[in-house]
Tab-separated table of C-alpha atoms and ligand atoms in Angstrom:
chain	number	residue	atom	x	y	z
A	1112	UNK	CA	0.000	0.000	0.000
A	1113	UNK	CA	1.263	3.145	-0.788
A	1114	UNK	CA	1.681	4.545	2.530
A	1115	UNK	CA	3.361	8.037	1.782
A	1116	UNK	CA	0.250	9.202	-0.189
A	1117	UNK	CA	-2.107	7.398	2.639
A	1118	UNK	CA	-0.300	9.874	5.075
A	1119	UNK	CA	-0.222	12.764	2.539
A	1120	UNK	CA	-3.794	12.475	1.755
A	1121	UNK	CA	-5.953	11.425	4.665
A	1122	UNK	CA	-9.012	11.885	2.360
A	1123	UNK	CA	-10.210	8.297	4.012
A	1124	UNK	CA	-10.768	9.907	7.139
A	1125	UNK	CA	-12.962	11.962	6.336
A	1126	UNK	CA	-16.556	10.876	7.303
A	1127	UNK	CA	-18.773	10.866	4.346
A	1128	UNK	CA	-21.532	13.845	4.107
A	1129	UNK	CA	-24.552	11.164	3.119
A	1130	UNK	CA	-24.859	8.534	5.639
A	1131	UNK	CA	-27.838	6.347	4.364
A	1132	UNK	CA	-28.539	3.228	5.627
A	1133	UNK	CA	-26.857	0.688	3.389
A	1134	UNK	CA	-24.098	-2.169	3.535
A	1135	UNK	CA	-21.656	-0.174	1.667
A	1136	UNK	CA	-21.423	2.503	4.339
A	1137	UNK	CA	-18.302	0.610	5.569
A	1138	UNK	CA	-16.563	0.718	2.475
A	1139	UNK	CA	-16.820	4.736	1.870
A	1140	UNK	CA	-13.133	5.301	3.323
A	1141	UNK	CA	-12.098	3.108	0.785
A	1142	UNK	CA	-13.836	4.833	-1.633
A	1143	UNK	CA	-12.410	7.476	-1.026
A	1144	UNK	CA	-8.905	6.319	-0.695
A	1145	UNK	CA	-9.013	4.736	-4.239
A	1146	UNK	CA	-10.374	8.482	-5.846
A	1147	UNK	CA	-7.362	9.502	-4.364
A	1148	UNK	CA	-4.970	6.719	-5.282
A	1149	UNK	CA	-6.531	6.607	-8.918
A	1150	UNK	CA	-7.416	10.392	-9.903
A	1151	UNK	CA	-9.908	8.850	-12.669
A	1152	UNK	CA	-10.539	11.230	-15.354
A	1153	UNK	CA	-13.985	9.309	-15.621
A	1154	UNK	CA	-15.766	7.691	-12.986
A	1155	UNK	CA	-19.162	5.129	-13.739
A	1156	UNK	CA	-21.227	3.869	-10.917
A	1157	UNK	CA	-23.264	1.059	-12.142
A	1158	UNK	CA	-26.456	0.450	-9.283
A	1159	UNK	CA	-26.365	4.032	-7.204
A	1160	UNK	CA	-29.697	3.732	-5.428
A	1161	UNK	CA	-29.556	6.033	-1.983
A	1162	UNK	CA	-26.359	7.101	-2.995
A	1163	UNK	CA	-23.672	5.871	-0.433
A	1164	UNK	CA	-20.997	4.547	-2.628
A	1165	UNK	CA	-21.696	6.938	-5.525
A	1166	UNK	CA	-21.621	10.265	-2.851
A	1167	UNK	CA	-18.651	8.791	-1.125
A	1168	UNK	CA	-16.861	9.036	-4.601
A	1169	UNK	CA	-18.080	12.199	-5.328
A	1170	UNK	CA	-16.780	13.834	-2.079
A	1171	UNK	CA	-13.189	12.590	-2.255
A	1172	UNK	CA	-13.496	13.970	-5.907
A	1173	UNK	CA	-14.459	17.626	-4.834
A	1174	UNK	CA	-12.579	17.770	-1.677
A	1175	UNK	CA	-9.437	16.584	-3.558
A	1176	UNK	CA	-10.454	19.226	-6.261
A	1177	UNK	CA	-9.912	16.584	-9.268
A	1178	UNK	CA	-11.013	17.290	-12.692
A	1179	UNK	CA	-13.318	14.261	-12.898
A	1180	UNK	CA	-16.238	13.591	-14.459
A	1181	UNK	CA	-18.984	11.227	-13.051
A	1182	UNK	CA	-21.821	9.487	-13.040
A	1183	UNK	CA	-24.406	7.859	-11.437
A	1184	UNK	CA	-26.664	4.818	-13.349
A	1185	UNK	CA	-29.708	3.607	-12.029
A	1186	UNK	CA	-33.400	3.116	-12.883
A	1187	UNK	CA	-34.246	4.455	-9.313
A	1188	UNK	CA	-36.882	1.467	-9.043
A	1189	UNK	CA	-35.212	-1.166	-7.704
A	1190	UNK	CA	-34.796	-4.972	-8.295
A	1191	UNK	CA	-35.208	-8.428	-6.593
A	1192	UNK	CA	-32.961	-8.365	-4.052
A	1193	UNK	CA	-33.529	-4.302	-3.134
A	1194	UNK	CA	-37.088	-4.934	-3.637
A	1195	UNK	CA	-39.265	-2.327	-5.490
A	1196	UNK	CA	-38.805	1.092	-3.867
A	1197	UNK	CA	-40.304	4.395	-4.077
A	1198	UNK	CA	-39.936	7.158	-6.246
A	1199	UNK	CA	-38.601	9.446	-3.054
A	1200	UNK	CA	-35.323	7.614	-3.152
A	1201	UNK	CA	-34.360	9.016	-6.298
A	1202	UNK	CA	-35.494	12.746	-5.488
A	1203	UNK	CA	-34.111	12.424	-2.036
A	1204	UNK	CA	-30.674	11.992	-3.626
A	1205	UNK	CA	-31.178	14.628	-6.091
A	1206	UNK	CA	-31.750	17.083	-3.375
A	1207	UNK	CA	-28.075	16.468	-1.666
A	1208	UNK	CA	-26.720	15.490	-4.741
A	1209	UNK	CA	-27.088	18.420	-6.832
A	1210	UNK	CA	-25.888	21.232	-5.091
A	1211	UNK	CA	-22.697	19.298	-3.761
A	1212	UNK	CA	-22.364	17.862	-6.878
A	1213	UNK	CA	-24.133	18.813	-9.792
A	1214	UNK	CA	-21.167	20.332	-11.468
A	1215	UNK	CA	-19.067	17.447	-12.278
A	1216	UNK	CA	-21.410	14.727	-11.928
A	1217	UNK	CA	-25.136	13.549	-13.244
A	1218	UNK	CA	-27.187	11.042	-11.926
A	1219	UNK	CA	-28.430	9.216	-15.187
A	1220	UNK	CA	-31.856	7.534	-14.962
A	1221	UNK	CA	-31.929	4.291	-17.169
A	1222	UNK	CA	-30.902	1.002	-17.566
A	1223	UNK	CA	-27.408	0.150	-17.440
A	1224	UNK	CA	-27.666	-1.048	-21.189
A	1225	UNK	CA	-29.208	2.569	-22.658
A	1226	UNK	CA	-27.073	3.858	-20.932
A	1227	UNK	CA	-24.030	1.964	-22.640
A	1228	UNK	CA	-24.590	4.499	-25.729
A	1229	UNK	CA	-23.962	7.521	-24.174
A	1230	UNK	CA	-20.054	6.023	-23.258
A	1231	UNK	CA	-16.659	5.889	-25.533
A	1232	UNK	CA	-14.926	2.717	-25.689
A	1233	UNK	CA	-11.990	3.038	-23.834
A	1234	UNK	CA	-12.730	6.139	-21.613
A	1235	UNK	CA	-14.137	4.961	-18.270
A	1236	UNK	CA	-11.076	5.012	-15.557
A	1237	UNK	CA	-13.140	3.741	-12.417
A	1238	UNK	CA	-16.320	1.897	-13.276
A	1239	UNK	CA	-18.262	0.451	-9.628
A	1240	UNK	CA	-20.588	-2.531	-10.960
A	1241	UNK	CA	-23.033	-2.833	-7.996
A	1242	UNK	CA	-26.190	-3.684	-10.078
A	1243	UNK	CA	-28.440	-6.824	-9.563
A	1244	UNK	CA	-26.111	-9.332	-8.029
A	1245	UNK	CA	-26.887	-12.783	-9.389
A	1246	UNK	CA	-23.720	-14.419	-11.213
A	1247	UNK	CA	-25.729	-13.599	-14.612
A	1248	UNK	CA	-26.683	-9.913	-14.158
A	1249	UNK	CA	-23.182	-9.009	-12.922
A	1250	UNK	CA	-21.077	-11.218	-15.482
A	1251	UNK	CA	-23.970	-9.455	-18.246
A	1252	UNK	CA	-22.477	-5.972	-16.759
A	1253	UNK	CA	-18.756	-6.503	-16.224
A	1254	UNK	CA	-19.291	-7.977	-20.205
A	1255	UNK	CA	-21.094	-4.913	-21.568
A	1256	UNK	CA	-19.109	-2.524	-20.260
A	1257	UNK	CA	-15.479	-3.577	-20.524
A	1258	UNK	CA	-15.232	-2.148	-24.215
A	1259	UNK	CA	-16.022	1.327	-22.522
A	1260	UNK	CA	-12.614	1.139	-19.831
A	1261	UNK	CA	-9.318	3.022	-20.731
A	1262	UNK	CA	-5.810	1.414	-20.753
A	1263	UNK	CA	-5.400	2.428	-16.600
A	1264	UNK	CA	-9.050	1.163	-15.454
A	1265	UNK	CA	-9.954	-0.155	-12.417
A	1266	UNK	CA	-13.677	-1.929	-12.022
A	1267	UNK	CA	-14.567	-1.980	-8.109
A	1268	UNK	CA	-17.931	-5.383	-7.542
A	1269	UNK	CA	-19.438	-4.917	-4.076
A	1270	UNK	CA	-20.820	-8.042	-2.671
A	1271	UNK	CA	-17.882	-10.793	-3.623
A	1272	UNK	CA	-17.846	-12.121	-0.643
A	1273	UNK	CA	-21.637	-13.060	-0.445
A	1274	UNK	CA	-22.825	-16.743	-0.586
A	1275	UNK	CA	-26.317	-17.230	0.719
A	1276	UNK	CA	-29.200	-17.317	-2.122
A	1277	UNK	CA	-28.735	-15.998	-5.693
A	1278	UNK	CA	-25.967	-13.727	-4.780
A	1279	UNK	CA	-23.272	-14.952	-7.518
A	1280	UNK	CA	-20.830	-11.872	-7.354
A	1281	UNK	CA	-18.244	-14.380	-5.852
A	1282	UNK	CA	-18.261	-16.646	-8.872
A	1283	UNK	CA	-17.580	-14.166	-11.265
A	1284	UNK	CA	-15.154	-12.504	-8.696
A	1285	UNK	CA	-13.424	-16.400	-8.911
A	1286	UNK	CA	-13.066	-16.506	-12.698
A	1287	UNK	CA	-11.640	-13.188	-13.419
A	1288	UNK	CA	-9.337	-12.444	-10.440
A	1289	UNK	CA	-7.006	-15.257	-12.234
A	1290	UNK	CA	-6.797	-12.742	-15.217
A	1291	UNK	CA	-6.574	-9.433	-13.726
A	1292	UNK	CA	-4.200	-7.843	-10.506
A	1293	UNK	CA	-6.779	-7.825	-8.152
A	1294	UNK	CA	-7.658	-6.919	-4.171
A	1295	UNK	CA	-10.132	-7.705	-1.645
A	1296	UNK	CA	-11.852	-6.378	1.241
A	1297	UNK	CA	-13.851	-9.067	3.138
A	1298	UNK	CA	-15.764	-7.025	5.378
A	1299	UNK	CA	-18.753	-5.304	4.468
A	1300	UNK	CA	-20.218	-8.117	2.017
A	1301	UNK	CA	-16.833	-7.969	0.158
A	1302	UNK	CA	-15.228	-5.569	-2.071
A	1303	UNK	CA	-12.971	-6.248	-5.203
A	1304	UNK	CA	-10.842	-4.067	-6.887
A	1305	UNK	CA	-10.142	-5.134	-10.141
A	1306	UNK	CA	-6.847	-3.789	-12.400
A	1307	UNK	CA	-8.406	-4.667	-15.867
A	1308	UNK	CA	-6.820	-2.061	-17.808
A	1309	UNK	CA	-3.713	-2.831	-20.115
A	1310	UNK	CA	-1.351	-0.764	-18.381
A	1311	UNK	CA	-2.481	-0.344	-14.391
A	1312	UNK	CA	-0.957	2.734	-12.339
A	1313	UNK	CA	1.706	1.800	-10.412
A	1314	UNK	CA	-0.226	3.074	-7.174
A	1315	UNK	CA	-3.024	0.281	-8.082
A	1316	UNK	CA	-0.496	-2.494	-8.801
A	1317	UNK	CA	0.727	-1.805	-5.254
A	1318	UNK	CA	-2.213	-1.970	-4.077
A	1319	UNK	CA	-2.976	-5.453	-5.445
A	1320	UNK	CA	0.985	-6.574	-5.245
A	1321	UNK	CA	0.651	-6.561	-1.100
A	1322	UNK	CA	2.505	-9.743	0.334
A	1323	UNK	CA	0.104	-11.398	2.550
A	1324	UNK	CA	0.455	-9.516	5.756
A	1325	UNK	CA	0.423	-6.376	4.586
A	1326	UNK	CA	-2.888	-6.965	2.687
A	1327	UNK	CA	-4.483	-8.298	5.972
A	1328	UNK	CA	-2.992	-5.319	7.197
A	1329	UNK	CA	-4.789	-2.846	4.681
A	1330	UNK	CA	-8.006	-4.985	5.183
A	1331	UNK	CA	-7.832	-4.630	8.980
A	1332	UNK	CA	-7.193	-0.600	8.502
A	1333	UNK	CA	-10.362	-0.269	6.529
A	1334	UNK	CA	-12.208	-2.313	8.146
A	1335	UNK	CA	-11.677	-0.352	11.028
A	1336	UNK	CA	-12.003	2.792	9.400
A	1337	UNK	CA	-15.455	1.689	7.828
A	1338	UNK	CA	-16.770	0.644	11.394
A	1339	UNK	CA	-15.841	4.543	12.889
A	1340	UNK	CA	-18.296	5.653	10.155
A	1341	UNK	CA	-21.095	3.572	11.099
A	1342	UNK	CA	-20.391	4.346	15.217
A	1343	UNK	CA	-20.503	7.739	13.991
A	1344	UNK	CA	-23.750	7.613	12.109
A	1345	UNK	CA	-25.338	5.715	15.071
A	1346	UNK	CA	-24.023	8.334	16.934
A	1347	UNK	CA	-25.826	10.866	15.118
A	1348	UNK	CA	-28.891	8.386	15.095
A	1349	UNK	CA	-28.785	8.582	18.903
A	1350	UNK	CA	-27.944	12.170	19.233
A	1351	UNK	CA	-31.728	12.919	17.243
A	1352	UNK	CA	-33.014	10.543	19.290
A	1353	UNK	CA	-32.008	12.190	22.484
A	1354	UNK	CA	-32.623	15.697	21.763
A	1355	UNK	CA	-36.299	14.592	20.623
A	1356	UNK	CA	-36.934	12.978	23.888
A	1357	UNK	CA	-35.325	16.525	25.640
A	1358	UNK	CA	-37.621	18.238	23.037
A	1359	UNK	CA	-41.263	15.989	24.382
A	1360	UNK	CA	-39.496	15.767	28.543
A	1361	UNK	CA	-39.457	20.210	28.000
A	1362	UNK	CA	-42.945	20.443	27.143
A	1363	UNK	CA	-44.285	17.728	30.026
A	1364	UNK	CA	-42.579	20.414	32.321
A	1365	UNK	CA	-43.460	23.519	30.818
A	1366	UNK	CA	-47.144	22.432	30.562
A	1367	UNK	CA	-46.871	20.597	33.920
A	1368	UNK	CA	-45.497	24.353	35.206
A	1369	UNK	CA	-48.452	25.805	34.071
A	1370	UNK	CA	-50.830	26.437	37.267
A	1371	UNK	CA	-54.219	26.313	35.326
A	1372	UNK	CA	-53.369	23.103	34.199
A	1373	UNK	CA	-52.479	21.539	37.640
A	1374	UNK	CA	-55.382	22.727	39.021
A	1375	UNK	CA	-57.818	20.816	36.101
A	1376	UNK	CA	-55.889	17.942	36.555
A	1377	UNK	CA	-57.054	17.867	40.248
A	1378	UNK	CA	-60.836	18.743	39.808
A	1379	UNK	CA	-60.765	16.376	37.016
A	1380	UNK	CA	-58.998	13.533	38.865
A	1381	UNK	CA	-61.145	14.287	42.268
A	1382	UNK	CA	-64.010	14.282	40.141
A	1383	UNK	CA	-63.216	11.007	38.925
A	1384	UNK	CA	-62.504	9.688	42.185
A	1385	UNK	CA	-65.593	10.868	43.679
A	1386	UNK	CA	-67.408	9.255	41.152
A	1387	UNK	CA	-65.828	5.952	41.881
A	1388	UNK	CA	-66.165	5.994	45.153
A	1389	UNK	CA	-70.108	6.750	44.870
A	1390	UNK	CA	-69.776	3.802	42.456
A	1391	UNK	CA	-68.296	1.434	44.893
A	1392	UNK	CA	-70.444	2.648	47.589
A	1393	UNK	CA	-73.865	1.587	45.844
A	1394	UNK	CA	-72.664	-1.168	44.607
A	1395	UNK	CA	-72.045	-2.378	48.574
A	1396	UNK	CA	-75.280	-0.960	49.450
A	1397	UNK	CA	-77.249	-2.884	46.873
A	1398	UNK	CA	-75.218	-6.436	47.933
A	1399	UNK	CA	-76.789	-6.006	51.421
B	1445	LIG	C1	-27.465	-2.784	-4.405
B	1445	LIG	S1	-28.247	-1.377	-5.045
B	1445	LIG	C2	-26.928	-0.211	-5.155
B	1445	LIG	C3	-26.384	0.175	-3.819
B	1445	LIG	C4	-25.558	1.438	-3.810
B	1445	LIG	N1	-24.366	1.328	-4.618
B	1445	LIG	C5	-25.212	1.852	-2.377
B	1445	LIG	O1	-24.135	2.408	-2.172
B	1445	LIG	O2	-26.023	1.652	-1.459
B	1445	LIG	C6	-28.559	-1.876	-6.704
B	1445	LIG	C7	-29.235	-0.803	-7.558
B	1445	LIG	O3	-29.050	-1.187	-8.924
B	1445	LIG	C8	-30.186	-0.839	-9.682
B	1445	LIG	N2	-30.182	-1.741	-10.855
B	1445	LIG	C9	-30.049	-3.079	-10.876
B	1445	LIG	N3	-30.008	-3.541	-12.129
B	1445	LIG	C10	-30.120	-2.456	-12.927
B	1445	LIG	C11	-30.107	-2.275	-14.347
B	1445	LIG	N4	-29.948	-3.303	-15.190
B	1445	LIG	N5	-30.240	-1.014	-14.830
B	1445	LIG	C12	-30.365	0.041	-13.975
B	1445	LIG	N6	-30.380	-0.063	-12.633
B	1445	LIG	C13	-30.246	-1.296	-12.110
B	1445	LIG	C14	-31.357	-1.027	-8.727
B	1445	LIG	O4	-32.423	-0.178	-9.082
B	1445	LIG	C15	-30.742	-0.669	-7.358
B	1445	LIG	O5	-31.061	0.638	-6.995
């Protein structure tokens, strides 16, 4: 790993600005780390959804002031394993992702194969293939689009380390890591970094060159960076939480502080009383 630009460029410390619920929140330092390692002159996310992955990109790309252009694919409906989802998701992204954004990147609403068209073979430096994840749907994508990658690309799969019902990223991940310099992260479903272009950067071949212990030592570093993020989201989770229960325990007291209303509360709770009580009392009379 190349640790003088990791110290030079902490950009994978820096906590993400969208923090969606999603399994890919504990990859976003990596993310980051591989805008920075890569400096892609085009960037493709395949599968964008809430936006966690694609955002994460886009961050490290603005705070690192790059010249790249990006983009987001998606149909912003969903698929078997997201399930259908509503059309909110899309416009909820929209409204974070344009202002931060909007200037380098476009979200791009269509399938991943119109979308093909609008792409020059050979151009796309980091494409992120996070689509439907059977074996056939992500083989399909990695197949379509690997006329559109430059000499230097690098394509990232989430999910290769998934192996419970359809989920068939793995297998593909199997047959093409003996072709291509590759790395992965096992945490967080799995990620793989893939060096498919003809001539890698040197800063990615180091990355997938690690002897053994210093990859499980970049896998243990991001791991542990990815699980700060989520502590700090369910810090912020917590911190909502809390100030909503100050928010409803304030107005208990400031009602409760109110001496009109302590004084109802007694008539009304005498009253009741007194009406239980001459409840309870005929009831006795009328068993004798
Ligand atoms: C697993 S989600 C993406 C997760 C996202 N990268 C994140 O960071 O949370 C997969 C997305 O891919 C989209 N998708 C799947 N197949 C597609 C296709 N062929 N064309 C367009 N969108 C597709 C779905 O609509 C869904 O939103």
């Amino acid at each position: 790993m190349n640790l003088q630009l990791f110290a030079r460029q902490p950009i994978h410390t820096t906590m993400p600005l969208l923090l969606e619920h999603s399994t890919w929140t504990q990859h976003t330092p990596f993310a980051m780390y591989l805008v920075s390692l890569l400096r892609p002159s085009l960037l493709v996310e395949l599968g964008t959804y809430r936006g966690t992955s694609y955002c994460a990109f886009c961050q490290a790309i603005k705070e690192l002031n790059l010249d790249t252009v990006a983009f987001g694919i998606d149909t912003w409906i969903g698929e078997v394993h997201t399930g259908e989802y509503d059309h909110n998701v899309y416009e909820q992204l929209q409204a974070h992702h344009e202002p931060l954004y909007g200037a380098f990147s476009t979200l791009i609403r269509s399938t991943f194969d119109m979308a093909l068209q609008h792409f020059a073979d050979g151009s796309i430096d980091l494409l992120h293939i996070d689509g439907l994840h059977t074996y056939e749907a992500a083989r399909h994508d990695f197949e379509t689009w690997l006329p559109k990658l430059s000499d230097t690309a690098v394509v990232v799969f989430h999910d290769t380390n998934v192996r419970e019902r359809d989920f068939g990223v793995h297998r593909l991940w199997d047959e093409l890591c003996p072709k291509y310099p590759h790395f992965e992260m096992t945490h967080g479903h799995g990620l793989g970094i893939l060096a498919v272009g003809r001539k890698p950067q040197a800063e990615i071949l180091e990355l997938t060159s690690q002897t053994e212990e210093e990859a499980r030592y970049t896998r243990s570093l991001f791991h542990q960076l990815g699980w700060r993020v989520e502590i700090y989201q369910e810090l912020l989770a917590l911190r909502s939480e809390r100030a909503a229960l100050q928010s409803t325990a304030e107005l208990h007291h400031r009602v409760w502080s109110y001496r009109p209303i302590r004084i109802l509360y007694y008539y009304l709770t005498e009253g009741v009383r007194g009406i239980a009580r001459r409840a309870m009392r005929q009831q006795s009379e009328s068993d004798q």
